[in-house]
Coordinates of C-alpha atoms (C1' of nucleotides) in Angstrom, one line a residue:
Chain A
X1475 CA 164.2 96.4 76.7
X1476 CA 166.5 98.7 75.0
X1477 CA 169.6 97.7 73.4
X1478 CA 172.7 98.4 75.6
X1479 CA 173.7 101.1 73.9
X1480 CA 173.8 103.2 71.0
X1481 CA 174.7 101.0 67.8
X1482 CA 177.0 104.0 66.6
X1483 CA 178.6 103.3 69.6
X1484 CA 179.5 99.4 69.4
X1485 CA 182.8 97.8 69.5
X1486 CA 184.0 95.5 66.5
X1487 CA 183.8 92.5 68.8
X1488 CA 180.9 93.7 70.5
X1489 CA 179.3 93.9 66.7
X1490 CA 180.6 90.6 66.2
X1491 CA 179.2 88.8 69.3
X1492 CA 176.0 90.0 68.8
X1493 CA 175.9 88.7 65.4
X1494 CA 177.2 85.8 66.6
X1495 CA 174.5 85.2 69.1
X1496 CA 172.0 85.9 66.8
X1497 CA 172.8 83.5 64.4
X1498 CA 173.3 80.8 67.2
X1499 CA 169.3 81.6 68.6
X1500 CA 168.3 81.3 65.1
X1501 CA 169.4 77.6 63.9
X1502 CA 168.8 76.5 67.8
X1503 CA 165.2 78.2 67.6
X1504 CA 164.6 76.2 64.4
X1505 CA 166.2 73.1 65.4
X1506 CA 164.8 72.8 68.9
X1507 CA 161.6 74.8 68.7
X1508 CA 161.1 77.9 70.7
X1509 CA 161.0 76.6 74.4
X1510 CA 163.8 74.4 74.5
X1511 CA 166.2 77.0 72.9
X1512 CA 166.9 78.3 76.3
X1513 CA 170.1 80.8 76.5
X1514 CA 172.2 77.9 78.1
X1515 CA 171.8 75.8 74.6
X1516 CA 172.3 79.2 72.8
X1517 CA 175.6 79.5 74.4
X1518 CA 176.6 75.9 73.9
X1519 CA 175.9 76.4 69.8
X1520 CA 177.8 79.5 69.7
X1521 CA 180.6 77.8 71.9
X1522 CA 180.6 80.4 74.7
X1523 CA 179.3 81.2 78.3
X1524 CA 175.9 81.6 78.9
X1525 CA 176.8 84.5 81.1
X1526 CA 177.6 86.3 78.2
X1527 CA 174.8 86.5 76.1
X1528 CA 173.2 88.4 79.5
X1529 CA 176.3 90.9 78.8
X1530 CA 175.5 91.6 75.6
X1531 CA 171.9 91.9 75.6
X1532 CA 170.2 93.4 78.2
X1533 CA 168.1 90.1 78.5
X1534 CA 166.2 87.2 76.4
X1535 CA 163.4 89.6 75.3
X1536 CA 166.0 91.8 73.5
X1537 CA 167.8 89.2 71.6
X1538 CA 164.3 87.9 70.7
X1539 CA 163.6 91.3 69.6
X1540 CA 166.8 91.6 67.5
X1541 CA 165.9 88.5 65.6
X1542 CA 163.0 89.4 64.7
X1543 CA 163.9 93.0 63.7
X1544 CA 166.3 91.5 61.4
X1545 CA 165.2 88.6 59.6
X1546 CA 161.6 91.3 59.1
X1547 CA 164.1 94.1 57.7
X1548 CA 165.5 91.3 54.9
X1549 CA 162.7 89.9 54.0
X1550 CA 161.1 93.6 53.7
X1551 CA 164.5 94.5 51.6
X1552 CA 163.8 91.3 49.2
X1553 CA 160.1 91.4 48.9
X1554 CA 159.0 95.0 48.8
X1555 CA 161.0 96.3 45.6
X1556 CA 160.0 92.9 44.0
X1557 CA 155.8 93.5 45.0
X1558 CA 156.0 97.1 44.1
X1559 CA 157.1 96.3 40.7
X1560 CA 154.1 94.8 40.1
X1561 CA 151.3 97.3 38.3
X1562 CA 148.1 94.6 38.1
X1563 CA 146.6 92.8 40.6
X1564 CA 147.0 89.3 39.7
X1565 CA 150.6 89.8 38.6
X1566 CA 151.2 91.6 42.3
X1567 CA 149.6 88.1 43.8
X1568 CA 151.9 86.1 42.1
X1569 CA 154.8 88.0 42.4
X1570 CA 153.6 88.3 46.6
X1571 CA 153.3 84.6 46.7
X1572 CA 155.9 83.6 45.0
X1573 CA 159.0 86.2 46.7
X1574 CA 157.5 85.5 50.3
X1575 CA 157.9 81.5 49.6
X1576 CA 161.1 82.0 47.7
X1577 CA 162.4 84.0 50.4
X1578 CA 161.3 81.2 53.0
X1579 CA 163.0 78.7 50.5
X1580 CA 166.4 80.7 50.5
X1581 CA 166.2 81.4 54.9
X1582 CA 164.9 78.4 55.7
X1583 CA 166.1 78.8 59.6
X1584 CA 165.8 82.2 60.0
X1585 CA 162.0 81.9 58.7
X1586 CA 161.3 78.9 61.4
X1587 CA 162.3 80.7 64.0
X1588 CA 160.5 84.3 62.8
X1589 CA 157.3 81.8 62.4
X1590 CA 157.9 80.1 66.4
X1591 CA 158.5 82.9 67.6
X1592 CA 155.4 84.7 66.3
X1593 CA 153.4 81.6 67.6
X1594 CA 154.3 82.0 71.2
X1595 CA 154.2 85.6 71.2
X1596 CA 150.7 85.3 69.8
X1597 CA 149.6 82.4 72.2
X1598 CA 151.4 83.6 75.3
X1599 CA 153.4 86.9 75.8
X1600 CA 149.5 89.0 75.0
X1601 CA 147.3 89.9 77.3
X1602 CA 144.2 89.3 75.2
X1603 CA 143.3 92.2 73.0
X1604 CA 147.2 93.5 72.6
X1605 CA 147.2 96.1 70.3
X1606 CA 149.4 95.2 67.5
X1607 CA 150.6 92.5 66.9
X1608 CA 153.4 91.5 63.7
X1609 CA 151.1 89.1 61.7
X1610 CA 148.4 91.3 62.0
X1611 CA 150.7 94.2 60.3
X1612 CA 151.2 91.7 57.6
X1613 CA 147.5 91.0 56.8
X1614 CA 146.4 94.4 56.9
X1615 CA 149.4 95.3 54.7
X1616 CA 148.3 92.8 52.0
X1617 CA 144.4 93.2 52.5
X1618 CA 145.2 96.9 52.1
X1619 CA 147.1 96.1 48.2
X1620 CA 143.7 93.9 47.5
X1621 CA 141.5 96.1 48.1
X1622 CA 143.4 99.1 46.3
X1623 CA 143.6 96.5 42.7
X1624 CA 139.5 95.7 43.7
X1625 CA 138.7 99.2 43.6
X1626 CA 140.7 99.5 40.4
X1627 CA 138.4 96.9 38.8
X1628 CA 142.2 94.9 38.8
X1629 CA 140.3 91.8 41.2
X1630 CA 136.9 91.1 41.6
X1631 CA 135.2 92.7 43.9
X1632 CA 132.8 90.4 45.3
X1633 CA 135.4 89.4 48.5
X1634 CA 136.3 90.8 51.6
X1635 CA 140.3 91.7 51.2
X1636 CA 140.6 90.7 54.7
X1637 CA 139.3 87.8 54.5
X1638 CA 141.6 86.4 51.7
X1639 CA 144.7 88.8 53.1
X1640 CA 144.4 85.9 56.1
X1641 CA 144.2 83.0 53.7
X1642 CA 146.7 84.4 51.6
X1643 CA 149.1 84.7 54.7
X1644 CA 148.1 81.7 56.1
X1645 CA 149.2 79.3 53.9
X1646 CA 152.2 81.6 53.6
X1647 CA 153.1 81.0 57.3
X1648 CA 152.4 77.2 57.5
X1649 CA 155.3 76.6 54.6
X1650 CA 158.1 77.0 57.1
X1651 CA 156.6 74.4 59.7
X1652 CA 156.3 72.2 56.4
X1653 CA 159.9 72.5 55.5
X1654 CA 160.9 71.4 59.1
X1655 CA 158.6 68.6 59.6
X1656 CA 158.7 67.1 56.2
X1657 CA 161.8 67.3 54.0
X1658 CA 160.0 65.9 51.2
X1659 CA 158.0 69.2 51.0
X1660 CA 158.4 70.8 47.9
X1661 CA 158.3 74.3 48.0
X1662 CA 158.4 75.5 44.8
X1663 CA 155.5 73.7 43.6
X1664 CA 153.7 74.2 46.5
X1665 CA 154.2 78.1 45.4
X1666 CA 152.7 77.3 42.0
X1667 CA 150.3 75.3 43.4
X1668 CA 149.1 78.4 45.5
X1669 CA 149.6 81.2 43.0
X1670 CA 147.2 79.6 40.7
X1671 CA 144.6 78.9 43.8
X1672 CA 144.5 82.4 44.8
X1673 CA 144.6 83.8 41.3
X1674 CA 141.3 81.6 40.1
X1675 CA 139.7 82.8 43.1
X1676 CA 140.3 86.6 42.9
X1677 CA 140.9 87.3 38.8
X1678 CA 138.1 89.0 37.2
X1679 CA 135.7 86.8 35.0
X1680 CA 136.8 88.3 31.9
Chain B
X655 CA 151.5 56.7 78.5
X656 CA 148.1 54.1 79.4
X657 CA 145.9 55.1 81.1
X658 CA 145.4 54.5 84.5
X659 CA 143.0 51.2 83.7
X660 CA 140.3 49.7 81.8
X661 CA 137.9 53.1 81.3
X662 CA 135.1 50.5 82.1
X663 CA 136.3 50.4 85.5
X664 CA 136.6 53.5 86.4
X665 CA 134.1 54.6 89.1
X666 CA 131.4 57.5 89.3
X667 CA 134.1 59.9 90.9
X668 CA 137.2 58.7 88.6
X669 CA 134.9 59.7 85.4
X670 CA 133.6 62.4 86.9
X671 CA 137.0 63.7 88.0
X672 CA 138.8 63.3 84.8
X673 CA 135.7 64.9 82.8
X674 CA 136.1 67.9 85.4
X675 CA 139.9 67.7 85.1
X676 CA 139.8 68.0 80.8
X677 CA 137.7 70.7 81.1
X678 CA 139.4 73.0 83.3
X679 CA 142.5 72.3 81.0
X680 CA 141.3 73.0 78.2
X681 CA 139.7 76.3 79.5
X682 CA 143.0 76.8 81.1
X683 CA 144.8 76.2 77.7
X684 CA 142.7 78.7 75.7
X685 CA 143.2 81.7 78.2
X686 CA 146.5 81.1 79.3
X687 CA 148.7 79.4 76.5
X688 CA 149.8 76.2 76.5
X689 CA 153.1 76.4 77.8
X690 CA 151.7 78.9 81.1
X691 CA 149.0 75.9 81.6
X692 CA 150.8 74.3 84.2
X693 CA 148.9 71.2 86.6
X694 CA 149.2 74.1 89.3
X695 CA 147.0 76.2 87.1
X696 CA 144.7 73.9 86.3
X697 CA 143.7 72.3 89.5
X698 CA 143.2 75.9 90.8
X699 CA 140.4 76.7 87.8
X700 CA 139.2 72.9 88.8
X701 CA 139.0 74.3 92.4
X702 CA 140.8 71.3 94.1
X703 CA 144.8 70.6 94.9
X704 CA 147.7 69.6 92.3
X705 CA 148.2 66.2 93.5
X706 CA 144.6 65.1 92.5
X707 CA 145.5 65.5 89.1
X708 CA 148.7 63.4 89.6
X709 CA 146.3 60.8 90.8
X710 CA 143.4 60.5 88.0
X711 CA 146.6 60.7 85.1
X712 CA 149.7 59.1 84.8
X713 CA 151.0 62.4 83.8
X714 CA 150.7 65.8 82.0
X715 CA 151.4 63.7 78.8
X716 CA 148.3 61.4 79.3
X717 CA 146.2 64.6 79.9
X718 CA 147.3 66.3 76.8
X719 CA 146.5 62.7 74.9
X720 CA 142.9 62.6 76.5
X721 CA 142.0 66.5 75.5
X722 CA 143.3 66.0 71.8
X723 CA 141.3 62.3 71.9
X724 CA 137.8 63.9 73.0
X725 CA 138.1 67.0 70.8
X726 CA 138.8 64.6 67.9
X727 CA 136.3 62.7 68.5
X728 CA 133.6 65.0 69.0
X729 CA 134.6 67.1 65.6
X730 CA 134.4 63.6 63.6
X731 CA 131.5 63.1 64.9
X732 CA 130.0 66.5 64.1
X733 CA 131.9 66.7 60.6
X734 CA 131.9 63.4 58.8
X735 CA 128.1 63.0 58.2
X736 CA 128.2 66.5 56.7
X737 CA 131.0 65.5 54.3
X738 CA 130.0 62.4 53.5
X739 CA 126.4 62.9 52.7
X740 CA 127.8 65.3 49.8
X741 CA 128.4 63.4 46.7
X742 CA 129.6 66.8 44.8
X743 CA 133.1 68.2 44.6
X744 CA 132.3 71.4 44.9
X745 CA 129.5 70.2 47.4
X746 CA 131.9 68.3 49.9
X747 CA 134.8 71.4 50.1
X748 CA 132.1 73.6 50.4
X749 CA 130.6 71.7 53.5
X750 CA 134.1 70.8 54.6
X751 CA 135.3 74.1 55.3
X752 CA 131.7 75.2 57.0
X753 CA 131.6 72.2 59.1
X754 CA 135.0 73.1 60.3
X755 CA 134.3 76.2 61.2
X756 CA 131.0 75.9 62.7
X757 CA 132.5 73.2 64.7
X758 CA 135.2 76.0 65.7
X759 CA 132.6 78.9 66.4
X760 CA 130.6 76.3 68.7
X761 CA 133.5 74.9 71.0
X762 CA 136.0 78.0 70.7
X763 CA 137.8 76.9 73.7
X764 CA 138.2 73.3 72.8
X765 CA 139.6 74.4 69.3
X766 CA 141.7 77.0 70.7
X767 CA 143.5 74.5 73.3
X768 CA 144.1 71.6 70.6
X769 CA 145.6 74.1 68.1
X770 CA 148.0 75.5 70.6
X771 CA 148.7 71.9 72.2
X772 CA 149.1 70.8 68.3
X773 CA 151.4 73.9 67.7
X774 CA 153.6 72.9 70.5
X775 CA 153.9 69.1 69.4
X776 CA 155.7 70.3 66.2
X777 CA 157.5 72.6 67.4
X778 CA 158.9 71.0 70.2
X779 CA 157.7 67.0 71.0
X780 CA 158.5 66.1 67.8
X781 CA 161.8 64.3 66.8
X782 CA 162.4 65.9 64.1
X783 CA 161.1 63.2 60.6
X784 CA 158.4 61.6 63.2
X785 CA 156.5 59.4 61.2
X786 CA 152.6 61.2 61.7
X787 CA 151.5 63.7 63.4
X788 CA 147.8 64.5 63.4
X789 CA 147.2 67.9 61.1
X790 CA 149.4 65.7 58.7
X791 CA 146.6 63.3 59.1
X792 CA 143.5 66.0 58.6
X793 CA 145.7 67.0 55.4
X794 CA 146.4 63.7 54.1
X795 CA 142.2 63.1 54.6
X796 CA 141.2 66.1 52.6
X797 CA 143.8 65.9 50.2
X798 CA 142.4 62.0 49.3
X799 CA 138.8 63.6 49.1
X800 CA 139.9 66.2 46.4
X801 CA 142.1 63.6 44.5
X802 CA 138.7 61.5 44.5
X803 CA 136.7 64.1 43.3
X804 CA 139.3 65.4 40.3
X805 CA 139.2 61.6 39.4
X806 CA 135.8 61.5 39.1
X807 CA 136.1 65.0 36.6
X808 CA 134.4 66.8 39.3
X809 CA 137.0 69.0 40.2
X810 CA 139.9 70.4 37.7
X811 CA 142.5 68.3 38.0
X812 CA 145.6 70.7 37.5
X813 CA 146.3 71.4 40.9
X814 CA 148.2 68.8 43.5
X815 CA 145.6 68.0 45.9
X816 CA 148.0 68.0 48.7
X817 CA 149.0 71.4 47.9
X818 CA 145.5 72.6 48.0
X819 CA 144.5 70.2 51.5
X820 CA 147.6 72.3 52.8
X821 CA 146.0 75.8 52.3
X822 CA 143.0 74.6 53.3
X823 CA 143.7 73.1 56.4
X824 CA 145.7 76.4 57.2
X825 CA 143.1 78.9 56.1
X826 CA 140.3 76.8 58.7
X827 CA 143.2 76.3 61.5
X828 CA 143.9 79.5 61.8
X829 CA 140.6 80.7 62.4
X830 CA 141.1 79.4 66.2
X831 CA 144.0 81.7 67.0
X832 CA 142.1 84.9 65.5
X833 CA 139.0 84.3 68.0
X834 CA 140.9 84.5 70.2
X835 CA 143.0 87.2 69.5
X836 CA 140.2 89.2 67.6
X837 CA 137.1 89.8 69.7
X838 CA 135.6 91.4 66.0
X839 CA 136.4 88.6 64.0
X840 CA 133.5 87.1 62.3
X841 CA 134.2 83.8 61.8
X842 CA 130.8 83.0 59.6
X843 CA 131.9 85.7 57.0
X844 CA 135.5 84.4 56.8
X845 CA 133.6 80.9 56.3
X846 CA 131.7 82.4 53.5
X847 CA 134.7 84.1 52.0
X848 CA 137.0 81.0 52.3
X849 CA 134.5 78.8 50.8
X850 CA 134.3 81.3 47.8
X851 CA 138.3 81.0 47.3
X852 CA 138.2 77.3 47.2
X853 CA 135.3 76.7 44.9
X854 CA 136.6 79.3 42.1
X855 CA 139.9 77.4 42.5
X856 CA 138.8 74.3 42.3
X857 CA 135.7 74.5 39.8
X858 CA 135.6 73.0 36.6
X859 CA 135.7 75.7 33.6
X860 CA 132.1 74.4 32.7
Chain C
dG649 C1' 130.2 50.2 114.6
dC650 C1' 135.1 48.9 112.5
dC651 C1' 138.0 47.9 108.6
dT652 C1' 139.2 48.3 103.7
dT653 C1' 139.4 50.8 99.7
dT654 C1' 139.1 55.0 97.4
dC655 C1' 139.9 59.7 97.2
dT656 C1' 142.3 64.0 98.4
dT657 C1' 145.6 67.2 100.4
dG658 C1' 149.8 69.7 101.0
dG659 C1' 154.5 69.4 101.3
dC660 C1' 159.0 67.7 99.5
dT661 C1' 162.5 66.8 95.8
dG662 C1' 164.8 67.5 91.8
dC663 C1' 165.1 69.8 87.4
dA664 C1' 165.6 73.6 84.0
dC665 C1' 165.9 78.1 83.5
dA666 C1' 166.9 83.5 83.5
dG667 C1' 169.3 86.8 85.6
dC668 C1' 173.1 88.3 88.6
dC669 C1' 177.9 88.9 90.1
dA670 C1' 182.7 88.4 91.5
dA671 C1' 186.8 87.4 89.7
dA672 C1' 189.8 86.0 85.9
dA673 C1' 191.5 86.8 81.2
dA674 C1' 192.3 89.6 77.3
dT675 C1' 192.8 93.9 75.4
dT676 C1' 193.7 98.8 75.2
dT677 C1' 195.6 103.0 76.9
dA678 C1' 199.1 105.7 78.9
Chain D
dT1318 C1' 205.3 97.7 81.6
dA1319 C1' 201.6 99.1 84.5
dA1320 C1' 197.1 100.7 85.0
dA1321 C1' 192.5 101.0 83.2
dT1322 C1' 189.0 99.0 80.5
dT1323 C1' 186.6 95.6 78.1
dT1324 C1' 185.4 91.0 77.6
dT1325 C1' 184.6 86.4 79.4
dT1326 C1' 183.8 82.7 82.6
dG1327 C1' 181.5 79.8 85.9
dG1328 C1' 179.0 79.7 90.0
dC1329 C1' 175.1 81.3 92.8
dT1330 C1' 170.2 82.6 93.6
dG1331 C1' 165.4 82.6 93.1
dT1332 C1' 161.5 81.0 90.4
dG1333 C1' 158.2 77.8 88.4
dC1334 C1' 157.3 73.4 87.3
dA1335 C1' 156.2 68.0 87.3
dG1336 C1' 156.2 64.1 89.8
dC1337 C1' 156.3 61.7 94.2
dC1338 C1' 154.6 60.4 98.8
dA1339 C1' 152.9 60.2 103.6
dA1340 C1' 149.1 61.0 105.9
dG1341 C1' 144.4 62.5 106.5
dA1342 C1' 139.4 62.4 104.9
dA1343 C1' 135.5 60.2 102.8
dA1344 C1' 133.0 56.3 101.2
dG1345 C1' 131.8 51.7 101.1
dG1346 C1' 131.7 46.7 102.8
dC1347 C1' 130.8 43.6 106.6

DNA sequence: GCCTTTCTTGGCTGCACAGCCAAAAATTTA
DNA sequence: TAAATTTTTGGCTGTGCAGCCAAGAAAGGC
């Protein structure tokens, strides 16, 4: 499952193409759902042979794997200068909210497909008991910032971070789904909406 | 998509059969995955040969239809006295979200396959704008109950109910996929924890 | 007991897919 | 321009699956 070579080493078309087939999986992931975005469809979308999508990636996993390296480098680039910025705990529970769901808003495919291909990783690929998992990396990352603010007196204290850190993400991680079923959803207000949820239910009674 | 015929005329075996048949699916579903739950498997946790399941259901489809029917069924039946003997706001989310989750610790396996089979209809089934799909309805349900209950002053009333039903229902259906990926997780704290989160959030000031 | 109906098996067919490969086309190098 | 290299195509192979069916086994009616 390593990439065919060293990046240093790539081509300009060979740069190219793989971009090019990445973008393809992406909108074909969100538009057809994970199972039916089969390489033969991928190919059709990007307007080449199927066969070569198997010459530049070693096979299916890796281009899964690049996807998903990427579109979690971006949104890490967007959202982490933004968080960081933040110095009290309710104002770092906004701000988390809101650049996760703004990022969604502004990456509509590209989140989709992160958020199917989680799901069948999660329900499939693992043994049971696997290690480490991504959406697990993201809960413990935020329960990790609650509990630091709770400790600080910043949030009340009188909930387990890990228990809201899964709340928190999951109705994150269902917005996505939302904006594909439903394209009525709002997601702006649906933000709001959420911010002030989660900030009633962890701000200090002052 | 009908079923065979008329469930009154179905004999000892055929009921017997198809009880045996949903059960080994659904068992099937939550170790395997929906997608690696192929008839083959099935019939070999059932103990008895593909065809047989060919012959008690139209099809895969009609299979499918009869877990999600009986797993329905059975959580109304558990869940909607709770709710509805609460004439609180605060009273009904409260037992809303227990119910749910109780109902989830109690059949594991039976939640686990109908959120993966449910996961798989939007992502994939589903014609993208299909009219309703069922968590749409579960949201649609709670989110009346809230509205009913900020009417009535019970509950604030600055936060869309929809909104709210949305972070509900994906705080409680998420619980599923973390049994079974989590051997630690305790779903009766998270219960506790989430029904915390929603009553500060959706409290009067009083 | 025999005959009909119900039940069950295992094999067959066709489909969709991922991965492989030989050869053609395009591009680069000498 | 010729040779070497990279890029690209389309077809082939094996796999896993759902649905179908002929025939056998079991159960029930007469």
């Amino acid at each position: 499952m390593q990439p065919r070579k060293a990046e240093a080493d790539r081509t300009f078309i060979e740069t190219a193409r793989r971009a090019q087939i990445v973008d393809a999986a992406i909108d074909t992931i969100a538009e057809v759902g994970y199972s039916r975005a089969s390489l033969g469809r991928i190919a059709a979308r990007a307007g080449i042979s199927r066969g070569l999508i198997s010459y530049h990636f070693t096979g299916k996993e890796e281009l899964i794997t690049e996807i998903l390296r990427g579109v979690i480098e971006q949104s890490r680039a967007y959202m982490l200068p933004r968080i960081t910025a933040q110095s009290t705990g309710p104002g770092m529970l906004r701000v988390y909210i809101e650049s996760n769901l703004t990022f969604i808003r502004e990456h509509r495919n590209h989140l989709i497909a992160i958020v199917e291909i989680a799901r069948h990783r999660i329900a499939e690929g693992a043994p049971r008991g696997l290690p480490d998992h991504e959406p697990d990396q993201a809960v413990r990352a935020l329960a990790q910032l609650l509990a630091r603010f709770q400790k600080s007196g910043d949030l009340r204290s009188d909930f387990d971070p890990r228990a809201v850190a899964i709340a928190i993400r999951a109705a994150i991680d269902v917005a996505p789904a939302r904006l594909s079923a439903d394209p009525q959803f709002d997601i702006d207000s649906y933000a709001q909406d959420i911010i002030q949820v989660f900030d009633l239910a962890t701000r200090t009674a002052d």
